[in-house]
Amino acid sequence: MIYAASTGLAETVLRLGGSEALRERLVRDLPRKPASIWIHGASVGELTSARPIIEALARDFSLQITANSVTGRDMVIGWGLPARLAPLDLPRALGRFLDAVQPQLALTIEQELWPLKSRLLEDRGIRQAVIGARMSEGSSRKWARLRGVISPMLGRIDALSAQDAASESRLRDLGLRENAILPVMDLKLLAPASVQPPAPDPARNRVMLAASTHEGEDGPVLDGWLKARQTHPDLRLILAPRHPQRGDAIAQMMRDRGIAFSRRSQGAEDAPVLLADTLGEMALWYGRAGICLVGGSLIDKGGHTPWEPAAYRCALLHGPHIANHATGFDLLTRAGAARQVTSADLGAQLTALVQDPAQIAAMGRTARDVLTARVGAPQTMIARLGDLARGRD
């Protein structure tokens, strides 16, 4: 990303009654308060994905965290860490910020590279690092035409961890130095990998969770569960829609099929089917179910993440629409932790799986193993960032 605006324009906006957010980004109000590491993430998603790394660094170093969005800033403040809006990529704003914070290391989450920031950090002898870097094939082609801009920025980076091997290769081709490369790590897997999975429990093998279902998936899920229950009458179902406001419509589907159910929103959980029509409780349902159908995959929504249920050692089922997480599903399928189903054959496949509890448990263990292998060793990254913050090569 390249920011192109003049100092004069920003100053004019401020004089005309610019917002407090703009004033903060122009660094009009920052007293001198040195921090060892300046960490920047664009907004909520980037900062959340890196939270385990941020909190690990906070145990040993003073931090100043910045975000481009007010919501990102406020979220980090809610973690109990110092945060403010990022300075604009303008000479005076950046200069005032660096004068006040005086970091030893500037750490960027994902890939928000700014030409002026990159050069000023080098001029002041501040180390530069990036974690979770991404570079798509299309972006790589565009940047190849702007090597005069991207190559110097990449060449100044002291440490970079890409989120996948393909991104790392493209960044290397564009100018990233070999000695700056850290192990590949997908930051979004750090939080799932930190989950403590439930202890083995045979009762979980008789519970199927349909996680984050969309309109058009609930009917096939209910029909598949009914078919499997003809053979396995003790099979239970937790149906957790992506949007709980659809709860009334789903409840009517159950009544139409003669299914006894209870609703989490009403406090009851004593029926064969639990309609989990609440927010923020998915981790609870992952922990109760040995089998998880990943929603958004029976219809063309691209599929939700398989890694969260994998963290809880769930055997994974998914539909054919998994473009959002194709690499992850491929890894899990090849390892034997996930199986593809369709709306038509869900009942038959569920019936076969439930009659083999050992297979359910094995799939769940493998799913967790694939996740932990994919994450790797974040301590290696943390140690290298710590060395840079201490001025070590």
Short mmCIF file of C-alpha atoms in Angstrom, two decimals:
data_model
loop_
_atom_site.label_atom_id
_atom_site.label_comp_id
_atom_site.label_asym_id
_atom_site.label_seq_id
_atom_site.Cartn_x
_atom_site.Cartn_y
_atom_site.Cartn_z
CA MET A 1 0.00 0.00 0.00
CA ILE A 2 1.35 3.43 -0.90
CA TYR A 3 -0.07 6.56 0.70
CA ALA A 4 -0.05 9.63 -1.56
CA ALA A 5 -1.13 12.89 0.01
CA SER A 6 0.55 16.17 0.77
CA THR A 7 1.31 17.59 4.16
CA GLY A 8 -0.41 20.76 3.05
CA LEU A 9 -3.66 18.96 2.35
CA ALA A 10 -3.71 17.26 5.73
CA GLU A 11 -2.84 20.49 7.54
CA THR A 12 -5.63 22.30 5.65
CA VAL A 13 -8.18 19.67 6.65
CA LEU A 14 -7.09 20.08 10.25
CA ARG A 15 -7.41 23.87 10.17
CA LEU A 16 -10.89 23.53 8.72
CA GLY A 17 -12.05 21.53 11.71
CA GLY A 18 -10.60 18.06 11.15
CA SER A 19 -11.67 15.25 13.43
CA GLU A 20 -9.92 14.13 16.57
CA ALA A 21 -8.90 11.02 14.65
CA LEU A 22 -7.08 13.13 12.07
CA ARG A 23 -5.43 15.16 14.84
CA GLU A 24 -4.22 11.90 16.39
CA ARG A 25 -2.87 10.67 13.05
CA LEU A 26 -1.01 13.96 12.59
CA VAL A 27 0.56 13.30 16.04
CA ARG A 28 -0.40 16.62 17.59
CA ASP A 29 -0.78 15.23 21.09
CA LEU A 30 1.93 12.64 21.81
CA PRO A 31 4.34 13.38 24.68
CA ARG A 32 7.76 11.77 24.71
CA LYS A 33 7.21 8.20 25.86
CA PRO A 34 9.84 5.78 24.52
CA ALA A 35 8.90 2.20 23.72
CA SER A 36 11.20 -0.60 22.61
CA ILE A 37 8.88 -1.85 19.86
CA TRP A 38 6.38 -0.03 17.65
CA ILE A 39 3.80 -2.55 16.44
CA HIS A 40 1.41 -1.60 13.67
CA GLY A 41 -1.63 -3.46 12.37
CA ALA A 42 -4.18 -2.00 10.00
CA SER A 43 -7.29 -2.89 12.01
CA VAL A 44 -9.09 -5.48 14.10
CA GLY A 45 -8.35 -8.54 11.96
CA GLU A 46 -4.61 -8.03 11.70
CA LEU A 47 -4.15 -7.14 15.35
CA THR A 48 -6.34 -10.01 16.55
CA SER A 49 -4.42 -12.55 14.49
CA ALA A 50 -1.12 -11.38 16.01
CA ARG A 51 -2.38 -11.05 19.58
CA PRO A 52 -0.40 -14.06 20.91
CA ILE A 53 2.80 -12.56 19.46
CA ILE A 54 1.98 -9.08 20.77
CA GLU A 55 1.25 -10.33 24.27
CA ALA A 56 4.42 -12.44 24.31
CA LEU A 57 6.51 -9.40 23.36
CA ALA A 58 4.71 -7.28 25.96
CA ARG A 59 6.06 -9.53 28.71
CA ASP A 60 9.63 -8.44 27.95
CA PHE A 61 9.42 -5.11 26.13
CA SER A 62 7.63 -1.79 26.27
CA LEU A 63 5.28 -1.45 23.30
CA GLN A 64 3.52 1.27 21.36
CA ILE A 65 0.79 -0.23 19.18
CA THR A 66 -0.89 1.64 16.35
CA ALA A 67 -3.85 0.95 14.07
CA ASN A 68 -5.45 2.71 11.13
CA SER A 69 -8.93 2.30 12.58
CA VAL A 70 -10.52 3.55 15.76
CA THR A 71 -12.03 0.11 16.39
CA GLY A 72 -8.60 -1.52 16.11
CA ARG A 73 -7.08 1.03 18.47
CA ASP A 74 -9.84 0.67 21.03
CA MET A 75 -9.70 -3.12 20.91
CA VAL A 76 -6.00 -3.11 21.83
CA ILE A 77 -6.62 -0.63 24.64
CA GLY A 78 -9.17 -3.15 25.87
CA TRP A 79 -6.37 -5.72 26.07
CA GLY A 80 -4.62 -3.41 28.52
CA LEU A 81 -1.91 -2.35 26.07
CA PRO A 82 -0.98 1.15 24.87
CA ALA A 83 -2.50 1.97 21.49
CA ARG A 84 -3.23 4.98 19.30
CA LEU A 85 -4.00 5.71 15.68
CA ALA A 86 -1.03 5.36 13.38
CA PRO A 87 0.79 8.46 12.15
CA LEU A 88 0.10 9.37 8.56
CA ASP A 89 2.91 8.63 6.11
CA LEU A 90 3.87 12.32 6.11
CA PRO A 91 7.29 13.68 7.13
CA ARG A 92 6.20 15.83 10.07
CA ALA A 93 3.68 13.35 11.48
CA LEU A 94 6.13 10.47 11.27
CA GLY A 95 8.94 12.58 12.63
CA ARG A 96 6.91 13.68 15.67
CA PHE A 97 5.84 10.10 16.31
CA LEU A 98 9.37 8.70 16.11
CA ASP A 99 10.75 11.52 18.24
CA ALA A 100 8.24 10.65 20.95
CA VAL A 101 8.38 6.84 20.82
CA GLN A 102 12.02 6.24 19.79
CA PRO A 103 11.54 2.52 19.06
CA GLN A 104 14.35 0.07 18.48
CA LEU A 105 12.13 -2.09 16.27
CA ALA A 106 9.18 -1.29 14.00
CA LEU A 107 7.04 -4.41 13.58
CA THR A 108 4.32 -4.47 10.91
CA ILE A 109 1.54 -7.08 10.87
CA GLU A 110 0.78 -8.46 7.43
CA GLN A 111 1.97 -6.14 4.69
CA GLU A 112 1.30 -2.47 4.97
CA LEU A 113 4.50 -1.01 3.54
CA TRP A 114 4.84 2.76 3.27
CA PRO A 115 7.75 4.32 1.35
CA LEU A 116 8.40 7.31 3.59
CA LYS A 117 8.05 5.29 6.77
CA SER A 118 10.47 2.69 5.42
CA ARG A 119 13.10 5.30 4.58
CA LEU A 120 12.77 7.29 7.80
CA LEU A 121 13.10 4.14 9.89
CA GLU A 122 16.30 3.27 8.06
CA ASP A 123 17.63 6.82 8.47
CA ARG A 124 17.13 6.59 12.23
CA GLY A 125 18.65 3.11 12.52
CA ILE A 126 15.37 1.50 13.57
CA ARG A 127 15.10 -2.18 12.71
CA GLN A 128 12.15 -3.25 10.55
CA ALA A 129 10.20 -6.51 10.66
CA VAL A 130 7.01 -7.87 9.10
CA ILE A 131 5.00 -10.90 10.22
CA GLY A 132 2.13 -12.57 8.38
CA ALA A 133 3.23 -11.00 5.08
CA ARG A 134 1.11 -11.74 2.03
CA MET A 135 1.83 -11.34 -1.67
CA SER A 136 -0.66 -12.74 -4.16
CA GLU A 137 0.31 -13.64 -7.69
CA GLY A 138 -1.65 -10.68 -9.05
CA SER A 139 -0.08 -8.23 -6.60
CA SER A 140 3.35 -9.59 -7.41
CA ARG A 141 2.86 -8.86 -11.11
CA LYS A 142 1.77 -5.30 -10.32
CA TRP A 143 4.71 -4.69 -7.99
CA ALA A 144 7.12 -6.11 -10.56
CA ARG A 145 6.35 -3.04 -12.65
CA LEU A 146 7.19 -0.85 -9.65
CA ARG A 147 10.44 -2.45 -8.54
CA GLY A 148 11.94 0.96 -7.92
CA VAL A 149 9.40 1.41 -5.11
CA ILE A 150 8.99 -2.08 -3.64
CA SER A 151 12.56 -3.41 -3.82
CA PRO A 152 14.15 -0.73 -1.59
CA MET A 153 11.40 -1.21 1.02
CA LEU A 154 11.84 -4.98 1.05
CA GLY A 155 15.61 -4.60 1.11
CA ARG A 156 15.43 -2.60 4.34
CA ILE A 157 13.49 -5.31 6.20
CA ASP A 158 15.56 -7.15 8.80
CA ALA A 159 13.10 -9.99 9.44
CA LEU A 160 9.98 -11.17 7.62
CA SER A 161 7.68 -14.12 8.13
CA ALA A 162 5.28 -14.81 5.27
CA GLN A 163 1.96 -16.49 5.84
CA ASP A 164 2.61 -19.03 3.08
CA ALA A 165 5.51 -20.33 1.00
CA ALA A 166 4.21 -18.80 -2.23
CA SER A 167 4.12 -15.31 -0.69
CA GLU A 168 7.65 -15.77 0.61
CA SER A 169 8.91 -16.75 -2.83
CA ARG A 170 7.28 -13.75 -4.49
CA LEU A 171 8.64 -11.35 -1.88
CA ARG A 172 12.09 -12.79 -2.34
CA ASP A 173 11.83 -12.26 -6.09
CA LEU A 174 10.85 -8.63 -5.48
CA GLY A 175 13.86 -7.86 -3.30
CA LEU A 176 13.54 -9.44 0.16
CA ARG A 177 16.99 -10.46 1.43
CA GLU A 178 17.59 -14.15 2.16
CA ASN A 179 19.00 -13.44 5.62
CA ALA A 180 15.79 -11.63 6.57
CA ILE A 181 13.51 -14.63 6.03
CA LEU A 182 11.85 -16.17 9.09
CA PRO A 183 9.86 -19.43 9.03
CA VAL A 184 6.47 -19.26 7.32
CA MET A 185 3.60 -18.79 9.76
CA ASP A 186 -0.12 -18.15 9.30
CA LEU A 187 -0.92 -15.81 12.18
CA LYS A 188 -4.60 -16.67 12.05
CA LEU A 189 -3.74 -20.16 13.30
CA LEU A 190 -2.00 -18.99 16.47
CA ALA A 191 -5.19 -18.53 18.45
CA PRO A 192 -6.70 -21.93 17.50
CA ALA A 193 -3.39 -23.65 18.22
CA SER A 194 -3.40 -22.18 21.74
CA VAL A 195 -6.74 -23.84 22.54
CA GLN A 196 -6.63 -26.60 25.14
CA PRO A 197 -8.69 -29.41 23.54
CA PRO A 198 -11.13 -31.38 25.68
CA ALA A 199 -10.12 -34.67 27.22
CA PRO A 200 -11.13 -37.78 25.25
CA ASP A 201 -14.80 -38.54 25.84
CA PRO A 202 -16.74 -41.25 23.99
CA ALA A 203 -19.92 -39.21 24.40
CA ARG A 204 -18.55 -36.58 21.97
CA ASN A 205 -18.62 -39.17 19.19
CA ARG A 206 -22.41 -39.14 19.38
CA VAL A 207 -22.70 -35.38 18.87
CA MET A 208 -22.56 -33.61 15.51
CA LEU A 209 -22.12 -29.87 15.29
CA ALA A 210 -23.19 -27.94 12.20
CA ALA A 211 -21.09 -24.82 12.71
CA SER A 212 -21.95 -21.42 11.24
CA THR A 213 -24.59 -22.62 8.79
CA HIS A 214 -26.12 -20.32 6.20
CA GLU A 215 -29.58 -20.20 4.71
CA GLY A 216 -29.94 -23.21 2.44
CA GLU A 217 -27.81 -25.49 4.63
CA ASP A 218 -30.05 -26.06 7.66
CA GLY A 219 -32.59 -28.22 5.83
CA PRO A 220 -29.98 -30.64 4.42
CA VAL A 221 -28.29 -30.80 7.83
CA LEU A 222 -31.56 -31.71 9.55
CA ASP A 223 -32.44 -34.27 6.88
CA GLY A 224 -28.97 -35.84 7.03
CA TRP A 225 -29.12 -36.04 10.81
CA LEU A 226 -32.57 -37.63 10.69
CA LYS A 227 -31.31 -40.26 8.24
CA ALA A 228 -28.29 -41.10 10.40
CA ARG A 229 -30.47 -41.25 13.51
CA GLN A 230 -32.47 -44.07 12.00
CA THR A 231 -29.39 -46.23 12.55
CA HIS A 232 -27.96 -44.34 15.53
CA PRO A 233 -30.93 -43.20 17.67
CA ASP A 234 -28.64 -41.67 20.30
CA LEU A 235 -27.01 -39.28 17.82
CA ARG A 236 -27.42 -35.67 18.90
CA LEU A 237 -27.16 -32.48 16.86
CA ILE A 238 -26.06 -28.96 17.68
CA LEU A 239 -27.10 -26.58 14.93
CA ALA A 240 -25.34 -23.21 15.24
CA PRO A 241 -26.40 -20.77 12.50
CA ARG A 242 -23.97 -18.11 11.36
CA HIS A 243 -26.66 -15.50 11.98
CA PRO A 244 -28.66 -16.31 15.14
CA GLN A 245 -31.51 -14.07 14.01
CA ARG A 246 -32.47 -16.91 11.66
CA GLY A 247 -33.36 -18.96 14.74
CA ASP A 248 -37.14 -18.65 14.34
CA ALA A 249 -37.03 -19.84 10.72
CA ILE A 250 -34.83 -22.82 11.64
CA ALA A 251 -37.07 -23.66 14.57
CA GLN A 252 -40.00 -23.85 12.15
CA MET A 253 -38.03 -26.22 9.92
CA MET A 254 -37.61 -28.51 12.92
CA ARG A 255 -41.29 -28.39 13.79
CA ASP A 256 -42.18 -29.19 10.18
CA ARG A 257 -39.99 -32.31 10.43
CA GLY A 258 -41.35 -33.35 13.84
CA ILE A 259 -37.95 -32.88 15.50
CA ALA A 260 -37.81 -32.34 19.27
CA PHE A 261 -35.45 -29.45 19.91
CA SER A 262 -34.44 -26.88 22.46
CA ARG A 263 -33.12 -23.37 21.96
CA ARG A 264 -30.02 -22.04 23.66
CA SER A 265 -31.50 -18.54 23.59
CA GLN A 266 -34.31 -19.83 25.81
CA GLY A 267 -31.98 -21.60 28.23
CA ALA A 268 -33.02 -25.20 27.55
CA GLU A 269 -30.72 -28.00 26.33
CA ASP A 270 -32.67 -31.18 27.03
CA ALA A 271 -33.70 -32.29 23.52
CA PRO A 272 -31.92 -34.36 20.83
CA VAL A 273 -31.30 -31.18 18.83
CA LEU A 274 -29.93 -27.97 20.29
CA LEU A 275 -30.53 -24.84 18.25
CA ALA A 276 -27.53 -22.74 19.28
CA ASP A 277 -29.08 -19.40 18.38
CA THR A 278 -26.70 -17.22 20.39
CA LEU A 279 -23.48 -15.36 19.67
CA GLY A 280 -20.00 -15.93 21.07
CA GLU A 281 -20.42 -19.54 22.20
CA MET A 282 -19.00 -21.53 19.30
CA ALA A 283 -16.03 -22.70 21.37
CA LEU A 284 -18.48 -24.35 23.76
CA TRP A 285 -20.09 -26.30 20.93
CA TYR A 286 -16.74 -27.35 19.43
CA GLY A 287 -15.85 -28.80 22.80
CA ARG A 288 -19.04 -30.86 22.99
CA ALA A 289 -19.06 -32.33 19.47
CA GLY A 290 -16.80 -35.03 18.10
CA ILE A 291 -18.00 -34.38 14.53
CA CYS A 292 -18.19 -30.94 12.97
CA LEU A 293 -19.73 -29.98 9.65
CA VAL A 294 -18.11 -26.70 8.60
CA GLY A 295 -20.80 -24.29 7.49
CA GLY A 296 -20.79 -22.16 4.37
CA SER A 297 -19.57 -25.14 2.37
CA LEU A 298 -22.75 -26.98 1.37
CA ILE A 299 -23.76 -23.84 -0.54
CA ASP A 300 -21.53 -21.43 -2.39
CA LYS A 301 -20.25 -19.29 0.49
CA GLY A 302 -16.64 -20.43 0.28
CA GLY A 303 -16.64 -22.32 3.58
CA HIS A 304 -15.63 -21.14 7.04
CA THR A 305 -12.33 -21.97 8.70
CA PRO A 306 -11.63 -25.63 9.49
CA TRP A 307 -8.91 -24.73 11.99
CA GLU A 308 -11.13 -23.76 14.90
CA PRO A 309 -12.90 -27.15 15.07
CA ALA A 310 -9.56 -28.84 14.34
CA ALA A 311 -8.19 -27.22 17.49
CA TYR A 312 -10.83 -29.09 19.50
CA ARG A 313 -10.04 -32.44 17.84
CA CYS A 314 -13.27 -32.58 15.85
CA ALA A 315 -13.59 -34.96 12.92
CA LEU A 316 -14.33 -32.63 10.02
CA LEU A 317 -17.01 -32.78 7.35
CA HIS A 318 -17.40 -30.12 4.68
CA GLY A 319 -19.29 -29.48 1.50
CA PRO A 320 -17.81 -28.83 -1.96
CA HIS A 321 -17.61 -25.03 -1.59
CA ILE A 322 -14.35 -24.39 0.30
CA ALA A 323 -12.58 -21.73 -1.77
CA ASN A 324 -11.99 -19.49 1.27
CA HIS A 325 -9.81 -22.12 2.94
CA ALA A 326 -8.92 -24.46 0.10
CA THR A 327 -5.31 -25.03 1.18
CA GLY A 328 -6.28 -25.86 4.73
CA PHE A 329 -9.03 -28.25 3.72
CA ASP A 330 -6.67 -29.92 1.26
CA LEU A 331 -4.07 -30.49 3.97
CA LEU A 332 -6.65 -31.88 6.36
CA THR A 333 -8.26 -34.12 3.73
CA ARG A 334 -4.95 -35.59 2.59
CA ALA A 335 -4.08 -36.32 6.21
CA GLY A 336 -7.39 -38.13 6.73
CA ALA A 337 -8.86 -35.56 9.12
CA ALA A 338 -11.62 -34.21 6.85
CA ARG A 339 -14.17 -35.64 4.42
CA GLN A 340 -16.22 -33.96 1.74
CA VAL A 341 -19.98 -34.46 1.75
CA THR A 342 -22.89 -33.10 -0.25
CA SER A 343 -26.42 -32.23 0.76
CA ALA A 344 -27.55 -35.47 -0.86
CA ASP A 345 -25.10 -37.88 0.77
CA LEU A 346 -24.60 -36.23 4.18
CA GLY A 347 -26.93 -38.71 5.89
CA ALA A 348 -25.19 -41.78 4.47
CA GLN A 349 -21.71 -40.48 5.23
CA LEU A 350 -22.69 -39.44 8.73
CA THR A 351 -24.24 -42.86 9.36
CA ALA A 352 -21.03 -44.61 8.31
CA LEU A 353 -18.83 -42.33 10.38
CA VAL A 354 -20.85 -42.59 13.59
CA GLN A 355 -20.66 -46.38 13.57
CA ASP A 356 -16.84 -46.13 13.81
CA PRO A 357 -15.98 -44.19 17.00
CA ALA A 358 -12.29 -45.05 16.66
CA GLN A 359 -12.27 -43.36 13.26
CA ILE A 360 -13.93 -40.23 14.66
CA ALA A 361 -11.30 -40.00 17.39
CA ALA A 362 -8.46 -40.61 14.92
CA MET A 363 -9.73 -37.91 12.57
CA GLY A 364 -9.96 -35.46 15.45
CA ARG A 365 -6.44 -36.19 16.67
CA THR A 366 -5.08 -35.84 13.15
CA ALA A 367 -6.89 -32.54 12.62
CA ARG A 368 -5.23 -31.14 15.74
CA ASP A 369 -1.84 -32.51 14.67
CA VAL A 370 -2.11 -30.87 11.24
CA LEU A 371 -2.98 -27.56 12.89
CA THR A 372 -0.01 -27.62 15.27
CA ALA A 373 2.37 -28.63 12.48
CA ARG A 374 1.04 -25.82 10.30
CA VAL A 375 1.61 -23.22 13.02
CA GLY A 376 5.18 -24.31 13.68
CA ALA A 377 7.15 -22.72 16.51
CA PRO A 378 6.12 -19.12 17.23
CA GLN A 379 8.83 -18.92 19.89
CA THR A 380 11.44 -18.87 17.13
CA MET A 381 9.81 -15.78 15.66
CA ILE A 382 9.38 -14.13 19.04
CA ALA A 383 13.03 -14.73 19.91
CA ARG A 384 14.22 -13.17 16.66
CA LEU A 385 12.01 -10.12 17.14
CA GLY A 386 13.35 -9.79 20.66
CA ASP A 387 16.94 -9.87 19.38
CA LEU A 388 16.16 -7.07 16.93
CA ALA A 389 14.54 -4.99 19.67
CA ARG A 390 17.70 -5.43 21.75
CA GLY A 391 19.89 -4.35 18.85
CA ARG A 392 21.33 -7.81 18.19
CA ASP A 393 22.02 -9.12 14.70
#
